[in-house]
Coordinates of C-alpha atoms in Angstrom, one line a residue:
M1 CA 114.2 52.2 27.0
H2 CA 115.3 55.7 25.7
T3 CA 115.0 57.1 29.3
I4 CA 117.2 54.3 30.7
R5 CA 119.9 54.9 28.0
L6 CA 119.8 58.6 28.8
L7 CA 120.2 58.0 32.6
I8 CA 123.1 55.6 31.9
S9 CA 124.8 58.3 29.7
V10 CA 124.4 60.9 32.3
A11 CA 125.7 58.6 35.0
L12 CA 128.8 57.9 32.9
L13 CA 129.4 61.6 32.3
V14 CA 129.1 62.3 36.0
T15 CA 131.6 59.6 36.9
A16 CA 133.9 60.8 34.2
V17 CA 134.2 64.3 35.8
H18 CA 137.2 64.5 38.1
S19 CA 137.2 66.6 41.2
Y20 CA 140.6 68.0 42.2
K21 CA 142.0 70.1 45.0
V22 CA 143.5 73.3 43.4
L23 CA 145.7 75.9 45.0
F24 CA 145.2 79.2 43.2
L25 CA 147.9 81.9 43.7
V26 CA 147.2 85.6 43.0
P27 CA 149.9 87.5 44.8
F28 CA 149.6 90.6 42.6
T29 CA 147.2 93.3 43.7
G30 CA 146.1 94.6 40.3
P31 CA 142.2 94.7 40.4
S32 CA 141.8 94.2 36.7
H33 CA 144.0 91.1 36.8
W34 CA 141.8 89.7 39.7
L35 CA 138.6 90.4 37.7
M36 CA 139.9 88.1 35.0
L37 CA 141.3 85.4 37.3
K38 CA 138.0 85.3 39.2
H39 CA 136.4 83.7 36.1
F40 CA 138.9 80.8 36.2
I41 CA 138.2 80.2 39.9
R42 CA 134.5 80.3 39.3
E43 CA 134.8 77.8 36.4
L44 CA 136.9 75.5 38.5
T45 CA 134.5 75.4 41.4
E46 CA 131.5 75.0 39.1
R47 CA 133.1 71.9 37.6
G48 CA 133.3 70.4 41.1
N49 CA 136.9 71.2 42.1
E50 CA 137.9 72.5 45.5
V51 CA 139.8 75.7 45.2
T52 CA 142.0 77.4 47.8
C53 CA 143.1 80.9 46.8
L54 CA 145.9 83.1 48.2
T55 CA 144.8 86.6 47.2
S56 CA 144.4 90.2 48.3
F57 CA 140.8 90.3 47.1
K58 CA 137.6 88.9 48.5
F59 CA 135.7 87.0 45.9
G60 CA 132.6 89.2 46.7
E61 CA 129.9 86.6 46.0
P62 CA 128.9 83.2 47.4
L63 CA 130.9 80.4 45.9
G64 CA 130.9 76.7 46.8
N65 CA 134.0 74.7 47.2
Y66 CA 136.1 77.9 47.7
T67 CA 138.4 78.9 50.5
E68 CA 140.2 82.3 50.7
V69 CA 143.5 83.0 52.4
L70 CA 143.5 86.8 52.3
I71 CA 146.7 88.8 52.0
D72 CA 145.4 91.5 54.3
P73 CA 146.4 94.3 54.4
A74 CA 147.0 94.2 50.6
Y75 CA 150.2 95.6 49.0
P76 CA 149.6 99.4 48.9
I77 CA 149.9 99.7 45.1
R78 CA 148.2 103.1 44.8
E79 CA 150.6 104.5 47.4
K80 CA 153.6 103.1 45.7
F81 CA 152.5 104.2 42.2
P82 CA 150.2 107.3 42.8
L83 CA 147.5 107.9 40.2
S84 CA 148.3 111.6 40.2
T85 CA 151.8 110.8 38.8
I86 CA 150.3 108.5 36.1
F87 CA 147.7 111.1 35.0
E88 CA 150.1 114.0 34.9
T89 CA 153.3 112.6 33.3
K90 CA 154.5 110.6 30.3
S91 CA 157.2 108.8 32.3
Y92 CA 155.4 105.5 32.1
N93 CA 155.9 105.6 28.4
N94 CA 159.6 104.9 28.8
D95 CA 160.7 101.4 27.9
F96 CA 163.4 101.2 30.6
N97 CA 161.1 102.6 33.3
N98 CA 158.5 100.0 32.4
L99 CA 161.1 97.1 32.7
F100 CA 162.3 98.2 36.1
L101 CA 158.7 98.9 37.1
Y102 CA 157.8 95.2 36.5
W103 CA 160.9 94.0 38.4
R104 CA 160.4 96.3 41.4
M105 CA 156.7 95.5 41.6
G106 CA 157.4 91.8 41.3
L107 CA 159.9 91.7 44.1
E108 CA 157.8 94.0 46.4
T109 CA 154.5 92.2 45.9
S110 CA 156.1 88.8 46.2
R111 CA 157.7 89.7 49.6
H112 CA 154.6 91.5 50.8
G113 CA 152.4 88.4 50.2
L114 CA 154.8 85.9 51.7
E115 CA 155.3 88.0 54.8
N116 CA 151.6 88.2 55.5
D117 CA 150.4 86.5 58.7
H118 CA 147.7 84.6 56.9
V119 CA 150.1 83.3 54.3
Q120 CA 152.6 82.5 56.9
A121 CA 150.1 80.4 58.9
F122 CA 149.1 78.7 55.7
L123 CA 152.8 77.9 54.9
K124 CA 153.2 76.3 58.3
R125 CA 150.4 73.8 57.8
D126 CA 151.4 70.3 57.0
D127 CA 148.0 68.8 56.7
L128 CA 147.2 70.0 53.2
Q129 CA 147.7 68.4 49.8
F130 CA 146.8 69.7 46.3
D131 CA 146.5 68.1 42.9
L132 CA 147.3 71.2 41.0
V133 CA 148.8 74.7 41.6
V134 CA 147.5 77.5 39.4
S135 CA 149.4 80.8 39.6
E136 CA 149.2 84.1 37.8
Q137 CA 152.3 84.6 35.7
F138 CA 153.1 88.1 36.7
F139 CA 156.6 88.5 38.2
Q140 CA 156.1 86.5 41.4
E141 CA 158.4 83.6 40.5
S142 CA 159.3 82.8 44.2
W143 CA 155.7 81.7 44.6
L144 CA 156.3 78.8 42.2
M145 CA 157.9 77.1 45.3
F146 CA 154.3 76.3 46.4
A147 CA 154.2 73.7 43.6
Y148 CA 157.4 72.1 45.0
K149 CA 156.0 72.2 48.5
Y150 CA 152.9 70.2 47.5
N151 CA 154.7 68.1 44.9
A152 CA 152.0 69.3 42.4
P153 CA 152.1 70.2 38.7
I154 CA 151.8 73.9 38.0
V155 CA 149.8 75.8 35.4
T156 CA 150.3 79.5 35.1
I157 CA 148.1 82.2 33.6
S158 CA 149.7 85.2 31.9
T159 CA 147.1 88.0 32.2
Y160 CA 149.1 90.5 30.1
G161 CA 150.2 88.3 27.1
Y162 CA 153.5 86.9 25.9
S163 CA 157.0 87.5 27.2
D164 CA 160.4 86.0 26.1
F165 CA 160.9 84.2 29.4
M166 CA 157.7 82.2 28.8
D167 CA 159.2 81.0 25.6
R168 CA 162.4 79.9 27.4
A169 CA 160.3 78.1 30.0
M170 CA 158.9 75.9 27.3
G171 CA 162.1 75.4 25.3
I172 CA 162.0 78.2 22.7
L173 CA 164.4 81.1 22.1
T174 CA 162.4 84.0 20.9
P175 CA 163.4 85.0 17.4
W176 CA 164.1 88.7 17.9
S177 CA 164.4 89.3 14.2
Y178 CA 160.6 89.3 13.9
V179 CA 159.1 89.0 17.4
P180 CA 159.3 92.3 19.3
H181 CA 159.8 92.5 23.1
M182 CA 156.6 92.5 25.1
I183 CA 156.7 96.3 25.9
L184 CA 157.4 97.4 22.4
D185 CA 154.7 98.3 19.9
Y186 CA 156.5 97.0 16.9
E187 CA 155.0 94.6 14.4
D188 CA 156.7 91.5 12.9
Q189 CA 158.0 93.6 10.1
M190 CA 160.8 95.7 11.7
N191 CA 163.3 97.8 10.0
F192 CA 167.0 97.6 10.8
F193 CA 167.0 100.1 13.6
Q194 CA 163.9 98.6 15.2
R195 CA 165.5 95.1 15.0
A196 CA 168.7 96.5 16.6
Y197 CA 166.7 98.2 19.4
N198 CA 164.7 95.1 19.9
V199 CA 167.9 93.0 20.3
F200 CA 169.3 95.6 22.7
L201 CA 166.3 95.8 24.9
S202 CA 165.6 92.0 24.8
T203 CA 169.3 91.3 25.7
L204 CA 169.2 93.8 28.6
D205 CA 166.0 92.2 29.9
Y206 CA 167.5 88.8 29.6
V207 CA 170.8 89.7 31.4
I208 CA 169.2 91.7 34.3
R209 CA 166.4 89.1 34.7
E210 CA 168.8 86.1 34.8
Y211 CA 171.6 87.7 36.9
H212 CA 169.8 90.1 39.2
Y213 CA 166.0 89.7 39.3
L214 CA 165.6 85.9 39.4
P215 CA 168.5 85.6 42.0
E216 CA 166.5 88.0 44.2
Q217 CA 163.4 86.0 43.8
N218 CA 165.5 82.9 44.6
K219 CA 166.5 84.6 47.9
L220 CA 162.8 85.2 48.7
A221 CA 162.0 81.6 48.1
K222 CA 164.8 80.3 50.3
E223 CA 163.8 82.8 53.0
F224 CA 160.2 81.8 53.2
F225 CA 160.4 78.1 52.4
G226 CA 163.4 77.5 54.6
E227 CA 161.6 74.8 56.7
L228 CA 161.0 72.9 53.5
E229 CA 164.8 72.9 52.8
Q230 CA 165.4 71.4 56.3
Q231 CA 162.9 68.6 55.6
R232 CA 163.9 67.7 52.0
G233 CA 167.3 69.1 51.3
P234 CA 168.3 71.8 48.9
L235 CA 165.4 73.7 47.3
P236 CA 165.1 73.8 43.5
S237 CA 166.1 77.2 42.0
V238 CA 163.4 79.6 40.7
Q239 CA 164.9 79.1 37.3
A240 CA 164.3 75.3 37.5
L241 CA 160.8 75.8 38.8
E242 CA 160.0 78.0 35.8
K243 CA 161.2 75.2 33.5
S244 CA 158.8 72.8 35.4
I245 CA 155.7 74.7 34.5
S246 CA 153.5 72.3 32.6
V247 CA 151.3 74.8 30.7
I248 CA 151.1 78.6 30.4
L249 CA 147.7 80.0 29.5
I250 CA 148.3 83.3 27.8
N251 CA 145.9 86.2 27.4
S252 CA 146.7 86.7 23.7
H253 CA 145.0 86.4 20.3
P254 CA 146.5 86.4 16.8
T255 CA 144.1 89.2 15.8
L256 CA 146.1 91.6 18.0
A257 CA 149.5 89.9 18.4
K258 CA 151.2 88.5 15.4
P259 CA 152.0 84.8 15.1
R260 CA 155.1 83.5 16.8
P261 CA 156.8 80.2 17.4
S262 CA 155.1 78.0 19.9
M263 CA 155.1 74.8 21.9
P264 CA 152.2 72.6 23.1
G265 CA 152.5 74.2 26.6
L266 CA 151.9 77.7 25.3
V267 CA 148.1 78.2 24.9
D268 CA 146.3 81.3 23.7
V269 CA 143.1 81.9 25.8
A270 CA 142.2 85.5 25.1
G271 CA 138.6 86.0 25.8
A272 CA 138.4 83.3 28.4
H273 CA 137.0 85.9 30.9
I274 CA 134.2 86.9 28.6
R275 CA 131.0 85.2 29.7
P276 CA 127.5 85.2 28.1
N277 CA 125.8 88.6 28.3
K278 CA 123.6 89.3 31.3
P279 CA 120.7 91.8 31.4
L280 CA 121.7 95.3 32.4
P281 CA 120.2 97.1 35.4
D282 CA 116.9 98.6 34.4
D283 CA 117.9 102.3 34.5
L284 CA 121.0 101.6 32.4
Q285 CA 119.1 99.4 30.0
R286 CA 116.5 102.1 29.4
F287 CA 119.2 104.8 29.1
M288 CA 121.0 102.9 26.4
D289 CA 117.8 101.6 24.6
E290 CA 116.5 105.1 24.2
A291 CA 119.8 106.5 22.8
E292 CA 118.6 107.5 19.3
H293 CA 122.1 108.5 18.1
G294 CA 124.0 105.7 19.9
V295 CA 126.0 105.3 23.1
I296 CA 129.7 106.1 24.0
Y297 CA 131.1 104.1 26.9
F298 CA 134.0 105.6 28.8
S299 CA 136.1 103.7 31.3
L300 CA 139.7 103.8 32.5
G301 CA 139.5 100.3 34.0
A302 CA 139.7 99.0 37.6
Y303 CA 143.1 100.5 38.6
L304 CA 143.0 103.9 37.0
Q305 CA 140.1 105.9 38.4
S306 CA 138.3 108.7 36.6
S307 CA 137.6 110.3 40.0
E308 CA 141.3 110.8 40.6
M309 CA 142.0 112.6 37.3
P310 CA 142.9 116.4 37.4
V311 CA 139.9 118.6 37.6
E312 CA 140.7 120.6 34.4
K313 CA 140.8 117.3 32.4
R314 CA 137.5 116.2 34.0
T315 CA 135.9 119.5 33.1
S316 CA 137.1 119.2 29.5
L317 CA 135.6 115.8 29.2
L318 CA 132.3 116.9 30.5
N319 CA 132.2 119.9 28.2
V320 CA 132.9 117.7 25.2
F321 CA 130.3 115.1 26.2
S322 CA 127.6 117.8 26.7
K323 CA 127.9 118.8 23.1
L324 CA 127.4 115.4 21.7
K325 CA 124.1 114.0 20.3
Q326 CA 125.1 110.6 21.6
R327 CA 124.6 109.4 25.2
V328 CA 127.6 108.7 27.3
V329 CA 128.0 106.1 30.1
W330 CA 131.0 107.0 32.2
K331 CA 132.5 104.7 34.9
F332 CA 133.2 107.2 37.6
E333 CA 134.0 105.9 41.1
T334 CA 132.5 108.6 43.4
D335 CA 129.3 110.6 43.8
N336 CA 130.9 114.1 43.8
L337 CA 130.9 114.8 40.1
K338 CA 129.0 118.0 39.5
N339 CA 127.4 119.6 36.5
V340 CA 126.8 116.3 34.8
P341 CA 125.1 116.8 31.4
K342 CA 121.7 115.2 30.8
N343 CA 123.1 112.9 28.1
V344 CA 125.8 111.5 30.5
M345 CA 125.1 108.6 33.0
I346 CA 127.6 108.1 35.8
R347 CA 128.1 104.6 37.2
K348 CA 130.4 103.7 40.1
W349 CA 130.5 100.2 38.7
A350 CA 129.7 99.1 35.2
P351 CA 129.2 95.6 33.7
Q352 CA 131.7 96.4 30.9
N353 CA 131.2 93.5 28.6
D354 CA 127.4 93.6 28.9
I355 CA 127.5 97.3 28.0
L356 CA 129.8 96.8 25.1
A357 CA 127.5 94.1 23.8
H358 CA 124.5 96.5 23.6
K359 CA 123.4 97.2 20.0
N360 CA 123.5 100.9 20.5
V361 CA 127.2 101.2 21.6
I362 CA 129.1 102.9 18.8
L363 CA 132.4 103.9 20.6
F364 CA 134.5 102.8 23.5
I365 CA 136.9 105.3 25.1
S366 CA 139.5 103.2 27.0
H367 CA 142.9 103.3 28.7
G368 CA 143.9 100.2 26.6
G369 CA 144.0 97.5 29.2
Q370 CA 144.2 94.0 27.8
F371 CA 140.8 92.8 29.1
G372 CA 138.8 95.8 27.9
T373 CA 140.7 95.6 24.6
F374 CA 139.6 92.0 24.0
E375 CA 136.1 92.8 25.1
S376 CA 135.8 95.6 22.5
M377 CA 137.2 93.3 19.9
Y378 CA 134.8 90.5 20.9
N379 CA 131.8 92.8 20.6
G380 CA 133.0 94.7 17.5
V381 CA 133.2 98.2 19.1
P382 CA 135.5 100.9 17.7
T383 CA 137.8 102.2 20.3
L384 CA 139.5 105.5 21.2
F385 CA 142.5 104.7 23.3
M386 CA 144.1 106.8 26.1
P387 CA 147.0 104.6 27.1
F388 CA 149.0 105.4 30.3
F389 CA 151.6 102.7 31.1
G390 CA 152.7 99.0 30.7
D391 CA 151.1 97.2 27.8
Q392 CA 148.5 99.9 27.2
H393 CA 150.5 101.8 24.6
R394 CA 151.3 98.5 22.8
N395 CA 147.7 97.4 22.8
A396 CA 146.6 100.8 21.5
L397 CA 149.0 101.0 18.6
R398 CA 148.3 97.4 17.5
A399 CA 144.6 98.3 17.5
V400 CA 145.3 101.4 15.5
R401 CA 147.2 99.4 12.9
S402 CA 144.3 96.9 12.8
G403 CA 142.1 99.8 11.6
Y404 CA 139.3 99.9 14.2
A405 CA 140.9 102.4 16.7
R406 CA 142.6 105.7 17.2
K407 CA 144.9 106.9 20.0
I408 CA 145.5 110.1 22.0
L409 CA 147.5 110.7 25.1
F410 CA 145.7 111.8 28.2
V411 CA 148.2 114.6 29.0
D412 CA 147.6 116.1 25.5
I413 CA 143.8 116.2 25.8
T414 CA 142.1 119.5 25.0
E415 CA 138.4 120.0 24.3
E416 CA 139.1 120.5 20.6
L417 CA 141.4 117.5 20.2
L418 CA 139.0 115.1 22.1
S419 CA 136.0 116.4 20.2
N420 CA 137.7 116.0 16.8
E421 CA 138.8 112.4 17.6
I422 CA 135.4 111.4 18.8
M423 CA 133.6 112.9 15.7
E424 CA 136.2 111.3 13.4
M425 CA 135.4 107.8 14.8
I426 CA 131.7 108.3 14.8
E427 CA 131.4 109.8 11.3
N428 CA 134.0 107.7 9.6
R429 CA 132.2 104.4 9.2
S430 CA 135.4 102.5 8.3
Y431 CA 136.2 102.1 12.0
F432 CA 132.8 100.6 12.7
K433 CA 133.0 98.3 9.8
R434 CA 136.6 97.1 10.6
A435 CA 135.5 96.6 14.3
K436 CA 132.8 94.1 13.1
E437 CA 135.4 92.3 11.0
I438 CA 137.7 92.0 14.0
A439 CA 134.8 90.6 16.1
T440 CA 134.2 87.9 13.5
L441 CA 137.9 86.9 13.5
F442 CA 138.2 87.1 17.3
R443 CA 135.1 84.8 17.9
D444 CA 136.2 82.3 15.2
T445 CA 138.0 79.8 17.5
I446 CA 138.0 76.0 17.4
V447 CA 136.9 75.8 21.0
D448 CA 135.8 78.2 23.8
P449 CA 138.9 79.6 25.4
M450 CA 137.7 79.0 29.0
G451 CA 136.8 75.4 28.0
E452 CA 140.3 75.0 26.6
S453 CA 141.8 76.4 29.8
M454 CA 139.9 73.9 31.9
F455 CA 140.9 71.0 29.5
W456 CA 144.6 71.8 30.0
M457 CA 144.3 72.1 33.8
D458 CA 142.6 68.7 33.9
Y459 CA 145.0 67.2 31.4
V460 CA 148.0 68.3 33.4
V461 CA 146.7 66.6 36.6
R462 CA 145.6 63.5 34.8
H463 CA 149.0 63.0 33.2
K464 CA 151.0 63.9 36.3
G465 CA 152.4 67.2 35.0
A466 CA 152.3 66.1 31.3
P467 CA 156.1 66.0 31.0
H468 CA 155.8 64.7 27.4
L469 CA 154.7 68.2 26.4
K470 CA 158.0 69.6 27.4
S471 CA 160.8 69.8 24.9
N472 CA 164.3 68.9 26.1
A473 CA 165.4 72.3 24.7
V474 CA 164.7 73.7 28.2
N475 CA 167.8 71.9 29.4
L476 CA 170.1 73.2 26.6
S477 CA 172.4 76.1 27.1
I478 CA 172.2 79.0 24.6
V479 CA 175.4 77.6 23.1
Q480 CA 173.9 74.2 22.5
Y481 CA 170.5 75.5 21.4
L482 CA 172.1 77.7 18.7
L483 CA 174.6 74.9 17.8
L484 CA 177.4 77.3 18.5
D485 CA 179.5 74.4 19.9
V486 CA 179.0 72.5 16.6
L487 CA 179.7 75.5 14.5
G488 CA 182.8 76.2 16.6
V489 CA 184.1 72.7 16.0
V490 CA 183.3 73.0 12.3
L491 CA 185.1 76.3 12.1
L492 CA 188.1 74.9 14.1
T493 CA 188.3 71.9 11.8
V494 CA 188.2 74.1 8.7
V495 CA 190.9 76.3 10.1
I496 CA 193.1 73.2 11.0
L497 CA 192.6 71.8 7.5
L498 CA 193.5 75.1 5.9
C499 CA 196.6 75.4 8.0
M500 CA 197.6 71.8 7.1
V501 CA 197.0 72.5 3.4
K502 CA 199.0 75.7 3.7
A503 CA 201.8 73.9 5.5
C504 CA 201.9 71.2 2.8
C505 CA 202.0 73.9 0.1
C506 CA 204.8 75.7 1.9
R507 CA 206.8 72.5 2.1
K508 CA 206.4 71.8 -1.6
T509 CA 207.3 75.3 -2.4
R510 CA 210.5 75.0 -0.3
K511 CA 211.4 71.7 -1.9
I512 CA 211.0 73.2 -5.4
S513 CA 213.1 76.2 -4.5
A514 CA 215.8 73.9 -3.0
K515 CA 215.9 71.8 -6.2
Q516 CA 216.1 75.0 -8.4
K517 CA 219.1 76.3 -6.3
K518 CA 221.0 73.0 -6.7
Q519 CA 220.5 73.1 -10.5

């Protein structure tokens, strides 16, 4: 009897699982972004969904229920933004440069992907239908038109964290008094000058985005989805499509980013890409297991490559590492590194999260990317940051304030400086202790973030876009949202009443004066 009940329960569970056709859009060519998004694709297919993905990257491993539409050749991101420039200058630490970098990269990668022959052939097909569109939320707004083409709800994934326009898409105006702009490293306690600068930068971002950048994305959408306009009439604007997003899954966590106003459609899923640890390759496992004084892991991520750094910096790093008692695992992308010390292991590819989870890892030297930052927090590993551009400076400074990290700039590195920073983090146990406290906070969630992501995707399809999640505030102008129209009427009424009172008083005064003259 027990066996029969078990079989019935399993049968009910199986029939309760829905299988959907999902269109997954990854127009940006950032390799680290793709490494995160791959986990969502894998999870969707493992749950029985059919996934079609427009991407510049091959998945690289067998995957059932998965179809690739490759953007090939990929956008030449390393030619447009040379690594030599990034390694040798501080220009990417400029707030205004970073803003325009995002807009330029967004427009160029959006066009490059839509112009691709494979994507063009896909666009021309009229035999496809999808239940859900999932897109990376990274400055490719014209691609939201795919959701309109297939009349499907859309869920986006912000790989880099929050931005003000995500709030607006869900019906919130970001309170600039205590929520800093995405590229600033401020906390929620800003002094007057920081608040003034935050308002200035956020206003500049809003104005240029609304009146230049989004209109340019709109032109792209009309250019490449023109046939759709002939079939159905005028296309929705990119601004309207942004407001139609059902849920935004955001790579953020309150241990690193301070709390901010939210809506049901804004969901924190930091750590969704972190999967259970796998065994390390035998040689790497042995190298780390036998590290009597601990292991330091050094990686500059998937985009920045250690093999491209200036030779003198590379030499300085090797000299410092050679003098350490600790062993070092260095993600280095070529075989041409010479004079490697015995205590250093070079790996072209490294299973980062599995390495950071090893009990002997005592320090992570990182560029400060969002994914590696969350992996170090998840595993409780103190981190020495070398930020270069984008959100890396913000991530580094927030981690420093949290007490488990330190920060140096790559261009400032000398053997003495690097050696002192490493020894400070190894010998001062407060960093290690604080990192373990951060790990406890980071892991303490009500539900697994990948499971929550899958729930919201399924929920959006089941409820046909879940329009009940959306506040009507998305349809209000700034004047209406801030009640400036109501305040204006109140002020006008008060002014009119004051004028009437003044007029009455003047008339009485004149009458009294007239009587006095007669007397």
